[in-house]
Amino acid sequence: MRRLFCLLLLGQCLGSAAMAETVNLRLLETSDLHDYILPYDYYRDQEDKTVGLAAIATLVRAARAEVPNSLLFDAGDLIQGNPMGDWAAAHNFQPDELHPMIIAMNTMRYDAATLGNHEFNFGLEVLDRSLKGAAFPYVSANVLDVASGKPRWQPYVILDRELVDTAGNRTKVRIGVIGGVTPQIMVWDKPRLAGKVTAVSIQNSIAALVPEIRAKGADIVIALIHSGLSDAAPVGEDENAGAYVAHIPGIDAVLTGHQHRVFPGPSYAKLPDVDLGHGTIAGVPVVMPGFWGSNLGVVDLVLERQDGHLRRVAGSATTRPIVIKLPDGT
């Protein structure tokens, strides 16, 4: 009888341990917001319910409520893009004040962000001032300071989070987030950047740092890049390197932007190793959430404990529009 009791107790313990090894984690993403905080067209001076971070905030709230674990990211092109952004940069954004977009993102509790190419349009001084006060880290691995040859911003961050596993137990997870921006900034904003910074290959920069991030104890690694997707063969300093980054060993998800398009979507059906049904490239979840806050990117990962670390064993990606169009186009 005592032996039977011990065996039953052992079985319960083993069952609990097996359940405790799985964690579901949701990654939420915005990109190319271009200063669209409200559902408003600043050029036509009229309401536009198809855009805006305020509407995205409603989707974020709903997406967070569906799961026990989630993180929120932005992939850049934040501070330029409409008259409100120009107004803030030129006249009404004082050194002791926070940028309106940063205030909104702090309120929404973003976890990390990266730079877009349009972040550089006003020059480095305005960019630095704009990012000041962010309650979340900015990461960028491939923009280097000319004098030092090192990344001007921190290339990556490891977020320590306490999540809830599928058994309801709390567990610590280390999430590496590495950033990148299209290196064409050195062409488009050369007068503002030449002699100060230089930009190199996104995929090469990320590939070089993934082993370091893993060695520092990251359970998973997320690439947060302001770069789109291309079916062309890589040539080096590619503008749209998202698909190449998905093929880098050790990358668990790729959050993209820049192209003002939506992935997964039919326009990317010819990408090598793509699975539009699951939103993956080479088995890695990839997402791109449109522009001006038209969509929220959603990546769902399944993590399991392996050799002392939580590792991705499954994942999928999709987007959620703030306005759902009916078949008749309304």
Short mmCIF file of C-alpha atoms in Angstrom, two decimals:
data_model
loop_
_atom_site.label_atom_id
_atom_site.label_comp_id
_atom_site.label_asym_id
_atom_site.label_seq_id
_atom_site.Cartn_x
_atom_site.Cartn_y
_atom_site.Cartn_z
CA MET A 1 0.00 0.00 0.00
CA ARG A 2 2.79 2.37 0.94
CA ARG A 3 4.60 1.55 -2.30
CA LEU A 4 1.44 2.25 -4.32
CA PHE A 5 1.02 5.58 -2.57
CA CYS A 6 4.61 6.54 -3.33
CA LEU A 7 4.20 5.59 -6.97
CA LEU A 8 1.03 7.66 -7.26
CA LEU A 9 2.74 10.62 -5.60
CA LEU A 10 5.74 10.26 -7.90
CA GLY A 11 3.43 10.15 -10.91
CA GLN A 12 1.72 13.34 -9.81
CA CYS A 13 5.08 15.06 -9.34
CA LEU A 14 6.33 13.91 -12.71
CA GLY A 15 3.10 14.99 -14.35
CA SER A 16 3.34 18.44 -12.79
CA ALA A 17 6.97 18.75 -13.87
CA ALA A 18 6.07 17.82 -17.44
CA MET A 19 3.28 20.40 -17.52
CA ALA A 20 5.56 23.06 -16.04
CA GLU A 21 8.00 22.73 -18.94
CA THR A 22 5.76 24.48 -21.48
CA VAL A 23 5.23 28.24 -21.81
CA ASN A 24 3.08 30.04 -24.36
CA LEU A 25 4.41 33.50 -25.22
CA ARG A 26 2.77 36.12 -27.44
CA LEU A 27 4.78 38.84 -29.20
CA LEU A 28 2.87 41.92 -30.36
CA GLU A 29 4.31 44.38 -32.88
CA THR A 30 3.69 47.78 -34.41
CA SER A 31 5.79 49.38 -37.14
CA ASP A 32 5.84 52.41 -39.42
CA LEU A 33 3.51 54.41 -37.19
CA HIS A 34 4.87 57.67 -38.64
CA ASP A 35 3.44 59.82 -35.81
CA TYR A 36 -0.11 58.58 -36.30
CA ILE A 37 -1.29 58.57 -32.70
CA LEU A 38 -4.95 59.31 -33.33
CA PRO A 39 -7.34 57.92 -35.98
CA TYR A 40 -6.82 61.10 -37.97
CA ASP A 41 -5.43 62.10 -41.36
CA TYR A 42 -3.17 65.01 -40.55
CA TYR A 43 -2.74 65.92 -44.21
CA ARG A 44 -6.45 66.10 -45.07
CA ASP A 45 -7.35 67.39 -41.60
CA GLN A 46 -10.10 64.84 -41.07
CA GLU A 47 -10.87 61.66 -39.16
CA ASP A 48 -9.53 58.36 -40.52
CA LYS A 49 -10.64 55.30 -38.57
CA THR A 50 -8.31 52.98 -40.51
CA VAL A 51 -5.12 54.23 -38.80
CA GLY A 52 -3.70 55.31 -35.48
CA LEU A 53 -1.90 54.03 -32.41
CA ALA A 54 -4.97 54.79 -30.28
CA ALA A 55 -6.94 52.14 -32.19
CA ILE A 56 -4.00 49.74 -32.04
CA ALA A 57 -4.01 50.17 -28.27
CA THR A 58 -7.48 48.61 -28.20
CA LEU A 59 -6.21 45.60 -30.16
CA VAL A 60 -3.20 45.32 -27.86
CA ARG A 61 -5.45 45.30 -24.82
CA ALA A 62 -7.59 42.54 -26.31
CA ALA A 63 -4.59 40.46 -27.43
CA ARG A 64 -3.01 40.70 -24.00
CA ALA A 65 -6.24 39.64 -22.32
CA GLU A 66 -6.34 36.42 -24.37
CA VAL A 67 -3.05 35.03 -23.04
CA PRO A 68 -1.11 35.03 -19.76
CA ASN A 69 2.20 36.11 -21.33
CA SER A 70 2.86 38.84 -23.90
CA LEU A 71 5.41 41.45 -24.91
CA LEU A 72 4.98 44.54 -27.12
CA PHE A 73 7.54 45.85 -29.63
CA ASP A 74 7.91 48.57 -32.28
CA ALA A 75 10.02 48.22 -35.43
CA GLY A 76 10.63 51.88 -36.21
CA ASP A 77 9.66 54.83 -38.40
CA LEU A 78 8.10 56.47 -35.39
CA ILE A 79 8.91 60.20 -35.24
CA GLN A 80 8.49 61.32 -38.86
CA GLY A 81 5.72 61.02 -41.39
CA ASN A 82 3.02 63.65 -40.94
CA PRO A 83 2.65 67.32 -39.96
CA MET A 84 2.33 66.45 -36.28
CA GLY A 85 5.80 64.87 -36.34
CA ASP A 86 7.30 67.83 -38.19
CA TRP A 87 5.67 70.22 -35.72
CA ALA A 88 7.00 68.28 -32.74
CA ALA A 89 10.55 68.10 -34.11
CA ALA A 90 10.82 71.70 -35.29
CA HIS A 91 8.97 73.82 -32.76
CA ASN A 92 7.15 72.22 -29.88
CA PHE A 93 9.34 69.48 -28.50
CA GLN A 94 11.53 71.01 -25.83
CA PRO A 95 14.62 69.30 -24.30
CA ASP A 96 12.85 68.72 -20.96
CA GLU A 97 9.73 67.25 -22.60
CA LEU A 98 8.94 63.79 -23.95
CA HIS A 99 8.07 63.22 -27.57
CA PRO A 100 4.31 62.63 -28.00
CA MET A 101 4.90 59.16 -29.49
CA ILE A 102 7.14 58.17 -26.58
CA ILE A 103 4.47 59.31 -24.12
CA ALA A 104 1.92 57.12 -25.89
CA MET A 105 4.25 54.11 -26.03
CA ASN A 106 5.21 54.45 -22.37
CA THR A 107 1.51 54.44 -21.55
CA MET A 108 1.01 51.25 -23.59
CA ARG A 109 3.98 49.58 -21.84
CA TYR A 110 6.17 48.70 -24.79
CA ASP A 111 8.96 46.25 -23.99
CA ALA A 112 11.53 47.28 -26.64
CA ALA A 113 11.85 49.09 -29.96
CA THR A 114 14.26 49.63 -32.82
CA LEU A 115 15.02 52.50 -35.19
CA GLY A 116 13.52 53.02 -38.63
CA ASN A 117 15.17 54.81 -41.52
CA HIS A 118 12.92 57.86 -41.04
CA GLU A 119 14.18 58.26 -37.47
CA PHE A 120 17.28 59.81 -39.05
CA ASN A 121 15.46 62.44 -41.16
CA PHE A 122 15.82 65.19 -38.56
CA GLY A 123 19.44 64.37 -37.67
CA LEU A 124 21.02 62.60 -34.71
CA GLU A 125 20.44 65.39 -32.18
CA VAL A 126 16.67 65.39 -32.66
CA LEU A 127 16.68 61.58 -32.72
CA ASP A 128 18.53 61.35 -29.40
CA ARG A 129 16.20 63.92 -27.87
CA SER A 130 13.16 62.08 -29.20
CA LEU A 131 14.17 58.76 -27.67
CA LYS A 132 15.00 60.32 -24.31
CA GLY A 133 12.50 59.32 -21.67
CA ALA A 134 11.47 56.04 -23.28
CA ALA A 135 10.58 53.57 -20.53
CA PHE A 136 11.76 50.74 -22.77
CA PRO A 137 15.11 50.01 -24.46
CA TYR A 138 16.00 50.87 -28.06
CA VAL A 139 18.23 48.36 -29.85
CA SER A 140 20.15 48.67 -33.11
CA ALA A 141 23.05 46.39 -34.04
CA ASN A 142 24.08 47.64 -37.46
CA VAL A 143 24.44 51.43 -37.05
CA LEU A 144 28.01 52.05 -35.97
CA ASP A 145 29.68 55.12 -34.51
CA VAL A 146 32.40 56.23 -36.94
CA ALA A 147 34.88 57.20 -34.21
CA SER A 148 34.66 53.98 -32.20
CA GLY A 149 33.47 51.49 -34.80
CA LYS A 150 30.98 50.16 -32.24
CA PRO A 151 27.16 50.24 -32.36
CA ARG A 152 25.96 53.75 -31.51
CA TRP A 153 22.98 52.29 -29.65
CA GLN A 154 22.94 49.09 -27.66
CA PRO A 155 22.80 46.30 -30.25
CA TYR A 156 20.60 44.04 -28.18
CA VAL A 157 18.95 43.65 -24.82
CA ILE A 158 18.08 40.60 -22.75
CA LEU A 159 14.69 41.05 -21.10
CA ASP A 160 14.23 39.14 -17.86
CA ARG A 161 10.57 38.27 -17.47
CA GLU A 162 8.59 36.12 -15.09
CA LEU A 163 5.95 34.27 -17.12
CA VAL A 164 3.22 31.77 -16.34
CA ASP A 165 3.59 28.24 -17.70
CA THR A 166 0.76 26.00 -18.85
CA ALA A 167 0.48 24.47 -15.37
CA GLY A 168 -0.08 27.90 -13.84
CA ASN A 169 3.37 28.12 -12.26
CA ARG A 170 5.57 31.20 -12.57
CA THR A 171 8.88 30.73 -14.35
CA LYS A 172 11.73 33.05 -15.28
CA VAL A 173 12.46 33.55 -18.99
CA ARG A 174 15.33 35.47 -20.61
CA ILE A 175 14.35 37.00 -23.96
CA GLY A 176 17.04 38.38 -26.24
CA VAL A 177 15.97 41.21 -28.58
CA ILE A 178 18.34 42.41 -31.29
CA GLY A 179 17.64 45.36 -33.58
CA GLY A 180 18.53 46.48 -37.08
CA VAL A 181 17.66 49.12 -39.67
CA THR A 182 18.00 49.18 -43.43
CA PRO A 183 21.57 50.36 -44.18
CA GLN A 184 20.29 52.60 -46.98
CA ILE A 185 20.01 55.35 -44.35
CA MET A 186 23.55 56.24 -45.40
CA VAL A 187 22.22 57.13 -48.86
CA TRP A 188 18.91 58.73 -47.94
CA ASP A 189 20.25 60.83 -45.05
CA LYS A 190 23.90 61.11 -46.01
CA PRO A 191 24.20 64.88 -45.27
CA ARG A 192 23.01 64.30 -41.69
CA LEU A 193 24.94 61.10 -41.01
CA ALA A 194 28.20 61.12 -42.97
CA GLY A 195 31.25 61.22 -40.70
CA LYS A 196 29.12 60.45 -37.63
CA VAL A 197 27.71 56.96 -38.15
CA THR A 198 27.80 54.24 -40.75
CA ALA A 199 25.40 51.37 -41.39
CA VAL A 200 26.35 47.80 -42.31
CA SER A 201 24.52 44.58 -43.18
CA ILE A 202 21.55 43.74 -40.96
CA GLN A 203 21.84 39.98 -41.40
CA ASN A 204 25.61 39.89 -40.87
CA SER A 205 25.38 42.04 -37.75
CA ILE A 206 22.65 39.88 -36.24
CA ALA A 207 24.31 36.58 -37.16
CA ALA A 208 27.54 37.70 -35.46
CA LEU A 209 25.78 38.53 -32.18
CA VAL A 210 23.29 35.66 -31.78
CA PRO A 211 25.94 33.32 -30.24
CA GLU A 212 26.86 36.06 -27.76
CA ILE A 213 23.24 36.60 -26.77
CA ARG A 214 22.78 32.85 -26.30
CA ALA A 215 25.99 32.62 -24.27
CA LYS A 216 24.63 35.27 -21.92
CA GLY A 217 21.70 33.02 -21.11
CA ALA A 218 18.93 34.05 -23.50
CA ASP A 219 16.26 31.35 -23.80
CA ILE A 220 14.98 32.76 -27.10
CA VAL A 221 16.20 35.47 -29.50
CA ILE A 222 13.89 37.88 -31.34
CA ALA A 223 15.07 39.92 -34.33
CA LEU A 224 13.32 43.32 -34.29
CA ILE A 225 14.23 44.94 -37.60
CA HIS A 226 13.15 47.87 -39.71
CA SER A 227 13.54 45.94 -42.91
CA GLY A 228 11.16 44.17 -45.26
CA LEU A 229 11.12 40.87 -47.14
CA SER A 230 12.61 40.01 -50.53
CA ASP A 231 12.71 36.87 -52.64
CA ALA A 232 15.96 37.98 -54.29
CA ALA A 233 19.28 36.43 -53.33
CA PRO A 234 21.10 38.42 -50.61
CA VAL A 235 23.92 40.67 -51.78
CA GLY A 236 25.21 42.07 -48.50
CA GLU A 237 23.82 45.40 -47.32
CA ASP A 238 20.29 44.48 -48.36
CA GLU A 239 17.43 46.89 -47.83
CA ASN A 240 14.89 44.13 -47.18
CA ALA A 241 16.68 41.45 -45.19
CA GLY A 242 13.86 39.95 -43.10
CA ALA A 243 13.75 36.60 -44.89
CA TYR A 244 17.53 36.26 -44.65
CA VAL A 245 17.41 36.94 -40.91
CA ALA A 246 14.79 34.19 -40.51
CA HIS A 247 17.38 31.71 -41.82
CA ILE A 248 19.99 32.67 -39.19
CA PRO A 249 20.52 29.82 -36.68
CA GLY A 250 19.29 30.75 -33.23
CA ILE A 251 16.61 33.24 -34.30
CA ASP A 252 13.16 32.41 -32.89
CA ALA A 253 11.02 35.18 -34.42
CA VAL A 254 11.46 38.07 -36.84
CA LEU A 255 9.43 41.26 -36.40
CA THR A 256 9.72 43.34 -39.57
CA GLY A 257 8.51 46.57 -41.15
CA HIS A 258 9.63 49.26 -43.62
CA GLN A 259 7.72 48.08 -46.70
CA HIS A 260 4.29 49.29 -45.48
CA ARG A 261 2.89 45.87 -46.31
CA VAL A 262 1.40 42.94 -44.42
CA PHE A 263 2.99 39.56 -43.75
CA PRO A 264 1.74 36.91 -43.80
CA GLY A 265 -0.06 37.88 -47.00
CA PRO A 266 -0.50 36.70 -50.61
CA SER A 267 1.99 39.20 -52.03
CA TYR A 268 4.77 37.17 -50.37
CA ALA A 269 3.70 33.77 -51.68
CA LYS A 270 6.89 33.36 -53.76
CA LEU A 271 9.32 33.82 -50.88
CA PRO A 272 11.59 30.79 -50.45
CA ASP A 273 10.65 28.53 -47.53
CA VAL A 274 7.47 30.50 -46.81
CA ASP A 275 4.38 29.07 -45.12
CA LEU A 276 1.68 31.72 -45.33
CA GLY A 277 -0.79 29.58 -43.41
CA HIS A 278 1.41 29.59 -40.33
CA GLY A 279 3.18 32.90 -41.01
CA THR A 280 6.65 31.38 -41.07
CA ILE A 281 9.80 31.53 -43.19
CA ALA A 282 12.15 28.56 -42.81
CA GLY A 283 9.97 27.50 -39.90
CA VAL A 284 10.52 30.79 -38.03
CA PRO A 285 7.50 33.03 -37.29
CA VAL A 286 7.71 36.34 -39.18
CA VAL A 287 5.30 39.27 -39.11
CA MET A 288 4.90 42.70 -40.75
CA PRO A 289 2.02 44.92 -39.54
CA GLY A 290 1.38 47.40 -42.37
CA PHE A 291 1.75 51.12 -41.68
CA TRP A 292 0.28 54.07 -39.76
CA GLY A 293 -1.15 51.64 -37.22
CA SER A 294 -3.36 49.80 -39.69
CA ASN A 295 -2.54 46.38 -38.23
CA LEU A 296 -1.17 44.75 -35.11
CA GLY A 297 1.37 41.99 -35.61
CA VAL A 298 0.83 38.88 -33.48
CA VAL A 299 3.36 36.06 -33.03
CA ASP A 300 2.52 33.11 -30.80
CA LEU A 301 5.42 30.95 -29.59
CA VAL A 302 5.40 27.64 -27.73
CA LEU A 303 8.45 27.17 -25.49
CA GLU A 304 9.55 23.97 -23.79
CA ARG A 305 12.22 23.38 -21.18
CA GLN A 306 15.28 21.70 -22.71
CA ASP A 307 18.64 21.35 -20.97
CA GLY A 308 17.77 24.02 -18.47
CA HIS A 309 16.49 26.56 -21.00
CA LEU A 310 13.12 27.28 -22.53
CA ARG A 311 13.38 26.73 -26.28
CA ARG A 312 10.94 27.43 -29.11
CA VAL A 313 9.28 24.25 -30.34
CA ALA A 314 6.46 25.83 -32.35
CA GLY A 315 5.24 29.22 -33.48
CA SER A 316 2.96 31.08 -35.86
CA ALA A 317 2.32 34.66 -36.96
CA THR A 318 -0.64 36.69 -38.12
CA THR A 319 -1.89 40.28 -38.21
CA ARG A 320 -5.02 41.93 -36.87
CA PRO A 321 -6.41 44.97 -38.73
CA ILE A 322 -8.06 47.78 -36.79
CA VAL A 323 -10.77 47.87 -39.47
CA ILE A 324 -12.16 44.64 -40.91
CA LYS A 325 -13.37 45.06 -44.48
CA LEU A 326 -16.38 43.07 -45.65
CA PRO A 327 -16.41 41.21 -49.01
CA ASP A 328 -18.22 44.16 -50.61
CA GLY A 329 -15.36 46.45 -49.56
CA THR A 330 -17.22 48.31 -46.83
#
